[in-house]
CSV table of C-alpha atoms and ligand atoms in Angstrom, one decimal:
chain,number,residue,atom,x,y,z
A,1451,UNK,CA,-28.6,-18.4,-29.9
A,1452,UNK,CA,-26.4,-16.2,-27.4
A,1453,UNK,CA,-23.1,-17.8,-25.9
A,1454,UNK,CA,-23.1,-16.6,-21.9
A,1455,UNK,CA,-20.3,-13.8,-21.5
A,1456,UNK,CA,-19.3,-13.7,-24.8
A,1457,UNK,CA,-18.3,-10.2,-25.8
A,1458,UNK,CA,-16.8,-8.4,-28.5
A,1459,UNK,CA,-14.9,-5.1,-29.1
A,1460,UNK,CA,-15.1,-4.1,-32.5
A,1461,UNK,CA,-13.0,-1.8,-34.9
A,1462,UNK,CA,-10.1,-1.8,-32.0
A,1463,UNK,CA,-6.7,-0.3,-33.1
A,1464,UNK,CA,-4.8,-2.9,-31.4
A,1465,UNK,CA,-1.2,-2.7,-29.6
A,1466,UNK,CA,-0.5,-6.1,-28.2
A,1467,UNK,CA,1.8,-3.9,-27.1
A,1468,UNK,CA,3.3,-4.2,-30.7
A,1469,UNK,CA,0.7,-2.7,-33.5
A,1470,UNK,CA,-1.7,-5.3,-34.8
A,1471,UNK,CA,-3.8,-2.5,-36.7
A,1472,UNK,CA,-7.6,-2.9,-36.8
A,1473,UNK,CA,-9.0,-5.9,-35.2
A,1474,UNK,CA,-12.3,-7.3,-33.7
A,1475,UNK,CA,-11.4,-9.0,-30.3
A,1476,UNK,CA,-13.6,-11.6,-29.1
A,1477,UNK,CA,-13.7,-12.0,-25.1
A,1478,UNK,CA,-15.3,-14.9,-23.1
A,1479,UNK,CA,-14.8,-16.5,-19.6
A,1480,UNK,CA,-12.3,-13.7,-18.9
A,1481,UNK,CA,-9.9,-14.9,-21.6
A,1482,UNK,CA,-9.4,-13.2,-25.2
A,1483,UNK,CA,-10.5,-15.7,-27.5
A,1484,UNK,CA,-9.6,-14.3,-30.8
A,1485,UNK,CA,-8.2,-11.3,-32.5
A,1486,UNK,CA,-9.6,-11.3,-35.8
A,1487,UNK,CA,-9.7,-8.6,-39.1
A,1488,UNK,CA,-12.8,-6.6,-38.6
A,1489,UNK,CA,-16.0,-8.2,-39.5
A,1490,UNK,CA,-14.2,-11.5,-40.1
A,1491,UNK,CA,-14.6,-13.3,-37.0
A,1492,UNK,CA,-16.6,-16.6,-37.1
A,1493,UNK,CA,-18.4,-16.2,-33.6
A,1494,UNK,CA,-18.9,-12.6,-34.1
A,1495,UNK,CA,-22.6,-13.1,-34.5
A,1496,UNK,CA,-23.1,-15.0,-31.3
A,1497,UNK,CA,-21.8,-12.0,-29.1
A,1498,UNK,CA,-24.0,-11.2,-26.2
A,1499,UNK,CA,-22.5,-7.6,-26.1
A,1500,UNK,CA,-21.1,-5.8,-29.1
A,1501,UNK,CA,-19.1,-2.6,-28.1
A,1502,UNK,CA,-17.8,-0.4,-31.2
A,1503,UNK,CA,-14.5,1.2,-30.5
A,1504,UNK,CA,-14.7,3.2,-33.9
A,1505,UNK,CA,-11.0,3.1,-34.2
A,1506,UNK,CA,-9.8,3.8,-30.7
A,1507,UNK,CA,-6.8,2.1,-29.2
A,1508,UNK,CA,-6.9,-1.3,-27.4
A,1509,UNK,CA,-4.2,-1.8,-25.4
A,1510,UNK,CA,-3.0,-4.1,-22.4
A,1511,UNK,CA,-4.2,-3.1,-19.2
A,1512,UNK,CA,-1.4,-1.9,-17.0
A,1513,UNK,CA,0.7,-4.1,-14.9
A,1514,UNK,CA,2.2,-2.2,-11.7
A,1515,UNK,CA,4.9,-4.2,-10.3
A,1516,UNK,CA,4.8,-2.2,-7.0
A,1517,UNK,CA,1.8,-1.1,-5.2
A,1518,UNK,CA,1.4,-0.5,-1.5
A,1519,UNK,CA,-1.9,-2.1,-1.4
A,1520,UNK,CA,-2.5,-2.1,2.5
A,1521,UNK,CA,-1.1,1.7,2.4
A,1522,UNK,CA,2.4,2.4,3.7
A,1523,UNK,CA,3.3,3.8,6.8
A,1524,UNK,CA,3.8,6.0,9.7
A,1525,UNK,CA,7.1,7.5,8.6
A,1526,UNK,CA,6.2,10.7,10.5
A,1527,UNK,CA,4.1,9.0,13.3
A,1528,UNK,CA,0.8,7.3,13.2
A,1529,UNK,CA,-1.1,10.2,11.5
A,1530,UNK,CA,1.2,10.0,8.7
A,1531,UNK,CA,0.1,6.4,7.7
A,1532,UNK,CA,-1.1,6.3,4.1
A,1533,UNK,CA,-4.5,4.8,3.0
A,1534,UNK,CA,-5.0,1.4,1.2
A,1535,UNK,CA,-5.7,1.3,-2.4
A,1536,UNK,CA,-9.1,0.6,-3.4
A,1537,UNK,CA,-10.4,-1.2,-6.3
A,1538,UNK,CA,-11.5,2.2,-8.0
A,1539,UNK,CA,-8.2,3.6,-7.4
A,1540,UNK,CA,-6.6,0.9,-9.9
A,1541,UNK,CA,-9.3,0.8,-12.2
A,1542,UNK,CA,-9.7,4.7,-12.8
A,1543,UNK,CA,-5.9,4.7,-13.4
A,1544,UNK,CA,-5.9,1.9,-15.8
A,1545,UNK,CA,-3.9,-0.7,-13.9
A,1546,UNK,CA,-5.5,-4.3,-13.9
A,1547,UNK,CA,-2.7,-5.8,-12.2
A,1548,UNK,CA,-0.8,-5.2,-8.9
A,1549,UNK,CA,1.8,-6.7,-6.9
A,1550,UNK,CA,2.0,-5.7,-3.5
A,1551,UNK,CA,4.4,-5.1,-1.0
A,1552,UNK,CA,4.7,-3.9,2.7
A,1553,UNK,CA,7.6,-1.4,2.6
A,1554,UNK,CA,9.0,0.2,5.5
A,1555,UNK,CA,6.5,-0.8,8.1
A,1556,UNK,CA,6.1,-4.4,9.1
A,1557,UNK,CA,5.0,-3.8,12.4
A,1558,UNK,CA,1.6,-1.5,11.9
A,1559,UNK,CA,1.3,-3.5,8.4
A,1560,UNK,CA,1.3,-7.2,8.2
A,1561,UNK,CA,1.7,-10.1,5.3
A,1562,UNK,CA,-1.3,-11.4,6.6
A,1563,UNK,CA,-3.6,-8.3,5.8
A,1564,UNK,CA,-1.8,-8.2,2.5
A,1565,UNK,CA,-2.5,-11.6,1.7
A,1566,UNK,CA,-6.3,-11.0,2.6
A,1567,UNK,CA,-6.4,-7.6,0.4
A,1568,UNK,CA,-4.5,-9.3,-2.5
A,1569,UNK,CA,-7.4,-12.2,-2.3
A,1570,UNK,CA,-10.2,-9.7,-1.9
A,1571,UNK,CA,-9.0,-7.9,-5.1
A,1572,UNK,CA,-8.9,-10.9,-7.0
A,1573,UNK,CA,-12.4,-11.7,-6.1
A,1574,UNK,CA,-13.4,-8.6,-7.7
A,1575,UNK,CA,-11.4,-9.3,-10.7
A,1576,UNK,CA,-8.2,-7.5,-10.5
A,1577,UNK,CA,-4.9,-9.2,-10.8
A,1578,UNK,CA,-3.2,-9.3,-7.7
A,1579,UNK,CA,-0.1,-10.7,-6.1
A,1580,UNK,CA,2.4,-10.1,-3.3
A,1581,UNK,CA,5.8,-10.1,-2.4
A,1582,UNK,CA,6.9,-11.7,1.0
A,1583,UNK,CA,9.1,-9.4,3.2
A,1584,UNK,CA,9.4,-5.9,3.8
A,1585,UNK,CA,12.6,-3.5,3.9
A,1586,UNK,CA,13.7,-5.3,6.9
A,1587,UNK,CA,16.4,-8.4,6.8
A,1588,UNK,CA,15.9,-11.2,7.7
A,1589,UNK,CA,12.2,-11.0,5.7
A,1590,UNK,CA,9.0,-11.3,7.5
A,1591,UNK,CA,7.2,-14.2,5.9
A,1592,UNK,CA,3.8,-15.7,6.1
A,1593,UNK,CA,4.8,-19.2,6.9
A,1594,UNK,CA,8.2,-18.5,8.8
A,1595,UNK,CA,10.3,-19.1,5.4
A,1596,UNK,CA,10.8,-17.2,2.0
A,1597,UNK,CA,10.7,-20.6,0.1
A,1598,UNK,CA,7.9,-22.0,1.8
A,1599,UNK,CA,6.0,-18.9,1.3
A,1600,UNK,CA,6.7,-19.1,-2.5
A,1601,UNK,CA,6.0,-22.6,-2.9
A,1602,UNK,CA,2.9,-22.9,-0.6
A,1603,UNK,CA,1.3,-19.6,-0.9
A,1604,UNK,CA,-0.1,-19.1,-4.5
A,1605,UNK,CA,0.0,-15.4,-4.8
A,1606,UNK,CA,3.4,-14.9,-3.5
A,1607,UNK,CA,5.5,-14.2,-6.5
A,1608,UNK,CA,9.1,-12.8,-5.1
A,1609,UNK,CA,10.7,-11.2,-2.2
A,1610,UNK,CA,10.4,-7.3,-1.3
A,1611,UNK,CA,10.9,-4.7,-1.0
A,1612,UNK,CA,14.2,-5.3,0.6
A,1613,UNK,CA,15.9,-1.9,1.3
A,1614,UNK,CA,19.6,-1.1,0.5
A,1615,UNK,CA,21.4,2.3,0.6
A,1616,UNK,CA,18.5,3.8,2.7
A,1617,UNK,CA,18.6,4.7,6.3
A,1618,UNK,CA,15.2,3.1,6.7
A,1619,UNK,CA,16.7,0.0,5.9
A,1620,UNK,CA,18.5,-3.0,7.6
A,1621,UNK,CA,21.8,-2.3,5.8
A,1622,UNK,CA,21.8,-6.2,4.8
A,1623,UNK,CA,25.3,-7.3,4.2
A,1624,UNK,CA,26.4,-9.1,0.7
A,1625,UNK,CA,25.6,-12.7,2.5
A,1626,UNK,CA,22.4,-11.9,3.5
A,1627,UNK,CA,21.3,-10.5,0.2
A,1628,UNK,CA,22.8,-13.6,-1.2
A,1629,UNK,CA,21.0,-15.7,0.9
A,1630,UNK,CA,17.6,-14.0,0.5
A,1631,UNK,CA,18.1,-14.2,-3.5
A,1632,UNK,CA,18.9,-17.9,-3.3
A,1633,UNK,CA,16.0,-18.7,-1.3
A,1634,UNK,CA,13.7,-16.7,-3.9
A,1635,UNK,CA,15.1,-18.4,-6.7
A,1636,UNK,CA,15.0,-22.0,-5.4
A,1637,UNK,CA,11.4,-21.5,-4.1
A,1638,UNK,CA,10.6,-19.6,-7.6
A,1639,UNK,CA,12.1,-22.8,-9.4
A,1640,UNK,CA,10.1,-25.2,-7.1
A,1641,UNK,CA,6.7,-23.4,-7.6
A,1642,UNK,CA,7.2,-22.2,-11.2
A,1643,UNK,CA,7.4,-18.6,-10.4
A,1644,UNK,CA,10.1,-16.2,-11.4
A,1645,UNK,CA,11.0,-15.6,-7.7
A,1646,UNK,CA,12.3,-12.0,-7.9
A,1647,UNK,CA,14.0,-10.2,-5.0
A,1648,UNK,CA,12.6,-6.5,-5.5
A,1649,UNK,CA,15.2,-4.2,-4.4
A,1650,UNK,CA,13.8,-0.7,-2.8
A,1651,UNK,CA,17.1,1.4,-3.6
A,1652,UNK,CA,17.4,4.3,-1.3
A,1653,UNK,CA,19.4,7.8,-2.0
A,1654,UNK,CA,22.7,6.8,-0.3
A,1655,UNK,CA,25.6,6.7,-3.0
A,1656,UNK,CA,26.3,3.3,-2.5
A,1657,UNK,CA,23.2,2.6,-4.8
A,1658,UNK,CA,23.5,-0.8,-6.4
A,1659,UNK,CA,27.0,-1.6,-5.1
A,1660,UNK,CA,25.9,-4.3,-3.0
A,1661,UNK,CA,23.9,-6.2,-5.7
A,1662,UNK,CA,26.9,-6.2,-8.1
A,1663,UNK,CA,29.0,-7.5,-5.2
A,1664,UNK,CA,26.5,-10.2,-4.5
A,1665,UNK,CA,27.0,-11.3,-8.4
A,1666,UNK,CA,30.7,-11.2,-8.1
A,1667,UNK,CA,31.2,-12.8,-5.0
A,1668,UNK,CA,28.4,-15.5,-5.2
A,1669,UNK,CA,26.6,-17.9,-7.6
A,1670,UNK,CA,23.5,-15.6,-7.6
A,1671,UNK,CA,23.1,-13.6,-11.1
A,1672,UNK,CA,22.0,-9.9,-11.2
A,1673,UNK,CA,18.8,-10.9,-12.9
A,1674,UNK,CA,17.6,-12.4,-9.5
A,1675,UNK,CA,17.4,-8.9,-8.5
A,1676,UNK,CA,14.8,-6.3,-9.6
A,1677,UNK,CA,15.9,-2.8,-8.1
A,1678,UNK,CA,13.5,-0.2,-8.0
A,1679,UNK,CA,13.5,3.9,-7.5
A,1680,UNK,CA,16.7,3.6,-9.9
A,1681,UNK,CA,15.4,7.1,-11.2
A,1682,UNK,CA,15.8,8.9,-8.0
A,1683,UNK,CA,19.1,10.7,-9.0
A,1684,UNK,CA,21.1,10.6,-12.3
A,1685,UNK,CA,24.1,8.9,-10.7
A,1686,UNK,CA,21.7,5.8,-9.6
A,1687,UNK,CA,20.3,5.8,-13.1
A,1688,UNK,CA,23.7,5.8,-14.8
A,1689,UNK,CA,24.5,2.8,-12.3
A,1690,UNK,CA,20.9,1.0,-13.4
A,1691,UNK,CA,21.9,1.4,-17.1
A,1692,UNK,CA,25.2,-0.7,-16.2
A,1693,UNK,CA,23.1,-3.2,-14.2
A,1694,UNK,CA,20.7,-3.7,-17.1
A,1695,UNK,CA,23.8,-4.2,-19.5
A,1696,UNK,CA,25.2,-6.7,-17.3
A,1697,UNK,CA,21.9,-8.7,-17.5
A,1698,UNK,CA,19.9,-7.3,-14.6
A,1699,UNK,CA,16.4,-5.5,-15.0
A,1700,UNK,CA,15.5,-2.1,-13.4
A,1701,UNK,CA,12.1,-0.5,-12.3
A,1702,UNK,CA,11.7,3.2,-12.5
A,1703,UNK,CA,9.0,5.0,-10.1
A,1704,UNK,CA,6.4,7.0,-11.8
A,1705,UNK,CA,5.2,8.7,-8.8
A,1706,UNK,CA,7.1,12.0,-8.8
A,1707,UNK,CA,6.6,15.7,-8.4
A,1708,UNK,CA,8.4,18.9,-9.5
A,1709,UNK,CA,10.3,19.2,-6.4
A,1710,UNK,CA,11.7,16.0,-6.8
A,1711,UNK,CA,12.4,16.3,-10.5
A,1712,UNK,CA,14.0,19.7,-9.7
A,1713,UNK,CA,16.1,17.7,-7.2
A,1714,UNK,CA,17.5,15.7,-10.1
A,1715,UNK,CA,15.2,12.9,-10.2
A,1716,UNK,CA,15.0,11.2,-13.7
A,1717,UNK,CA,11.3,11.1,-15.4
A,1718,UNK,CA,10.0,7.8,-16.7
A,1719,UNK,CA,9.9,9.6,-20.2
A,1720,UNK,CA,13.2,11.0,-19.9
A,1721,UNK,CA,14.6,7.9,-18.8
A,1722,UNK,CA,13.0,5.6,-21.5
A,1723,UNK,CA,14.2,8.2,-24.2
A,1724,UNK,CA,17.6,7.8,-22.8
A,1725,UNK,CA,17.6,4.0,-22.2
A,1726,UNK,CA,16.2,3.6,-26.1
A,1727,UNK,CA,18.8,6.0,-27.5
A,1728,UNK,CA,21.5,4.3,-25.8
A,1729,UNK,CA,20.5,1.0,-27.3
A,1730,UNK,CA,20.1,-0.7,-23.8
A,1731,UNK,CA,17.8,-3.9,-23.6
A,1732,UNK,CA,14.4,-2.7,-24.2
A,1733,UNK,CA,12.9,-5.6,-22.3
A,1734,UNK,CA,14.7,-4.8,-18.8
A,1735,UNK,CA,13.0,-1.5,-17.9
A,1736,UNK,CA,9.8,-1.2,-16.1
A,1737,UNK,CA,7.8,1.8,-14.6
A,1738,UNK,CA,5.6,1.2,-11.4
A,1739,UNK,CA,3.5,3.4,-9.5
A,1740,UNK,CA,4.9,3.0,-5.8
A,1741,UNK,CA,1.0,3.5,-5.3
A,1742,UNK,CA,-0.2,4.4,-1.6
A,1743,UNK,CA,3.4,4.6,-0.4
A,1744,UNK,CA,4.3,7.5,1.7
A,1745,UNK,CA,6.7,9.5,-0.1
A,1746,UNK,CA,8.9,11.3,2.6
A,1747,UNK,CA,11.1,14.2,2.1
A,1748,UNK,CA,13.9,14.5,4.4
A,1749,UNK,CA,16.2,17.1,5.5
A,1750,UNK,CA,19.9,16.5,6.0
A,1751,UNK,CA,19.5,15.2,9.7
A,1752,UNK,CA,16.9,12.5,8.3
A,1753,UNK,CA,13.7,14.6,9.5
A,1754,UNK,CA,10.8,14.3,7.5
A,1755,UNK,CA,10.1,17.8,6.3
A,1756,UNK,CA,7.1,16.7,3.9
A,1757,UNK,CA,4.8,13.8,3.1
A,1758,UNK,CA,3.2,12.8,-0.4
A,1759,UNK,CA,1.5,9.6,-1.5
A,1760,UNK,CA,2.3,7.6,-4.4
A,1761,UNK,CA,-0.5,8.0,-7.4
A,1762,UNK,CA,-1.8,4.9,-9.1
A,1763,UNK,CA,-2.6,7.2,-11.9
A,1764,UNK,CA,1.1,8.2,-12.2
A,1765,UNK,CA,1.6,5.0,-14.4
A,1766,UNK,CA,-0.9,6.3,-17.3
A,1767,UNK,CA,0.5,9.7,-16.9
A,1768,UNK,CA,4.0,8.5,-17.6
A,1769,UNK,CA,2.9,6.6,-20.9
A,1770,UNK,CA,1.0,9.7,-22.0
A,1771,UNK,CA,4.4,11.5,-21.4
A,1772,UNK,CA,6.5,9.1,-23.2
A,1773,UNK,CA,4.1,9.2,-26.1
A,1774,UNK,CA,2.8,13.0,-26.2
A,1775,UNK,CA,5.6,14.9,-25.0
A,1776,UNK,CA,8.7,12.5,-25.5
A,1777,UNK,CA,7.2,11.4,-29.2
A,1778,UNK,CA,8.0,7.8,-28.5
A,1779,UNK,CA,6.0,5.1,-30.6
A,1780,UNK,CA,3.1,3.9,-28.3
A,1781,UNK,CA,4.6,0.3,-28.4
A,1782,UNK,CA,7.9,1.4,-27.2
A,1783,UNK,CA,6.2,3.4,-24.3
A,1784,UNK,CA,3.7,0.6,-23.5
A,1785,UNK,CA,6.2,-2.3,-22.9
A,1786,UNK,CA,7.7,-0.8,-19.7
A,1787,UNK,CA,4.1,-0.8,-18.0
A,1788,UNK,CA,2.6,-4.2,-19.6
A,1789,UNK,CA,4.4,-6.8,-21.2
A,1790,UNK,CA,8.0,-6.2,-19.5
A,1791,UNK,CA,6.9,-6.3,-15.8
A,1792,UNK,CA,4.6,-9.3,-16.6
A,1793,UNK,CA,7.5,-11.2,-18.1
A,1794,UNK,CA,10.1,-10.5,-15.2
A,1795,UNK,CA,7.4,-11.1,-12.6
A,1796,UNK,CA,6.7,-14.4,-14.5
A,1797,UNK,CA,2.7,-13.4,-15.1
A,1798,UNK,CA,2.2,-15.7,-18.1
A,1799,UNK,CA,-1.4,-14.4,-18.7
A,1800,UNK,CA,-0.5,-10.6,-18.2
A,1801,UNK,CA,0.6,-7.8,-19.8
A,1802,UNK,CA,-0.1,-8.8,-23.4
A,1803,UNK,CA,-3.1,-8.9,-25.9
A,1804,UNK,CA,-3.0,-12.4,-27.6
A,1805,UNK,CA,-5.2,-15.3,-27.9
A,1806,UNK,CA,-5.6,-17.1,-24.5
A,1807,UNK,CA,-4.1,-14.1,-22.6
A,1808,UNK,CA,-6.4,-12.7,-19.7
A,1809,UNK,CA,-8.8,-10.2,-20.9
A,1810,UNK,CA,-7.2,-7.1,-19.0
A,1811,UNK,CA,-7.5,-4.2,-21.5
A,1812,UNK,CA,-7.7,-0.3,-21.9
A,1813,UNK,CA,-9.7,1.6,-24.5
A,1814,UNK,CA,-7.6,4.9,-25.1
A,1815,UNK,CA,-8.5,8.0,-27.1
A,1816,UNK,CA,-6.0,8.1,-29.8
A,1817,UNK,CA,-5.2,11.7,-29.6
A,1818,UNK,CA,-5.1,12.3,-25.9
A,1819,UNK,CA,-4.7,8.7,-24.5
A,1820,UNK,CA,-7.6,9.5,-22.1
A,1821,UNK,CA,-9.1,6.5,-20.8
A,1822,UNK,CA,-12.4,5.6,-22.6
A,1823,UNK,CA,-12.7,2.3,-21.3
A,1824,UNK,CA,-11.2,-0.6,-18.8
A,1825,UNK,CA,-12.2,-4.3,-19.4
A,1826,UNK,CA,-11.1,-6.2,-16.4
A,1827,UNK,CA,-11.1,-10.0,-16.7
A,1828,UNK,CA,-13.3,-9.5,-19.6
A,1829,UNK,CA,-16.0,-7.7,-17.7
A,1830,UNK,CA,-16.5,-3.9,-18.6
A,1831,UNK,CA,-15.2,-2.0,-15.5
A,1832,UNK,CA,-15.3,1.2,-16.7
A,1833,UNK,CA,-16.7,2.8,-20.0
A,1834,UNK,CA,-17.0,6.2,-21.4
A,1835,UNK,CA,-15.3,7.4,-18.4
A,1836,UNK,CA,-17.8,6.1,-16.0
A,1837,UNK,CA,-17.1,3.3,-13.5
A,1838,UNK,CA,-19.4,0.5,-14.0
A,1839,UNK,CA,-17.6,-2.0,-11.5
A,1840,UNK,CA,-17.7,-1.2,-7.7
A,1841,UNK,CA,-16.8,-3.3,-4.9
A,1842,UNK,CA,-18.8,-3.4,-1.5
A,1843,UNK,CA,-19.2,-0.5,0.8
A,1844,UNK,CA,-18.4,2.0,-1.9
B,889,ZN,ZN1,10.5,1.6,-2.0
């Protein structure tokens, strides 16, 4: 007898992200059904497909808390609009869950299109969500109201990126930020969502000041906010450490380059090493790709002198750097790209390997952490480095 879509991954060295040792992992209907000791699973013989991992690593699929799914745009005119994310970009980067945001451009890009892309990606098996709003204040919304978006539109999980400390933002006041955070909190509460406000933090020296001010002057707690790009310079990263000590959580951008690092950006690996060494709360730090964002390089007058695009592969590159170069334990390096973002964003079935969780998993080579396979919602999307799952028009 064969049960439909019952699949087993044998002899996997599982990191859930905590190490579980060798396991046979049974998958059905897109979920992890059981993690049993090798050869001891009761349903093993009934599996339709059996894949022997031969001791390779099996880890949760990466959760990217900031992806510009529809592309970003136009910071040096229309020709500089960045391309949208395709399913293959995520699969080949080991990203199985994305949270999309508009970013700077709320005119040439729209929440309607972002919503449609999220639903399209879901139809293909990817975990996909979106933030309502953009850099701009008051936030653009789907239904005319932040609370209503959160309550009535299922894939909306929060608001963002709201920009602070950046010449491209609306320079929001304490009152404006407090109002958005309160709307996100109430909307999230009514809908059973985490209702975070993802905050784009620009390079201005005010950094996170405005968020600390909101927490001091109003009833909004720091953990309502989820500031990103906090590794863009050392002063901001030091502020982010204080932010987490005071109860907040922070996100580091993995897309970087030599020029940015030379200019003082803190790499994810360096940031995490420092974080753990200082004994900061290890569940309050995440990495994201800022995938498909335009990453402009500005001169002193605010003119654009260079453009790059956020890479989806930056997340797994950061994971490799943490383990292979910074020599952190795999479980410590996995948390900021799996269980931490899933918990902060309230994605209850994502970011961990356990019975009942979504079967989003990566198979990694133990020595190099090269991507051997990707399982997306129980389906094999990539195997032996070759993509098996494609979208229409590819
Ligand atoms: Zn941003």
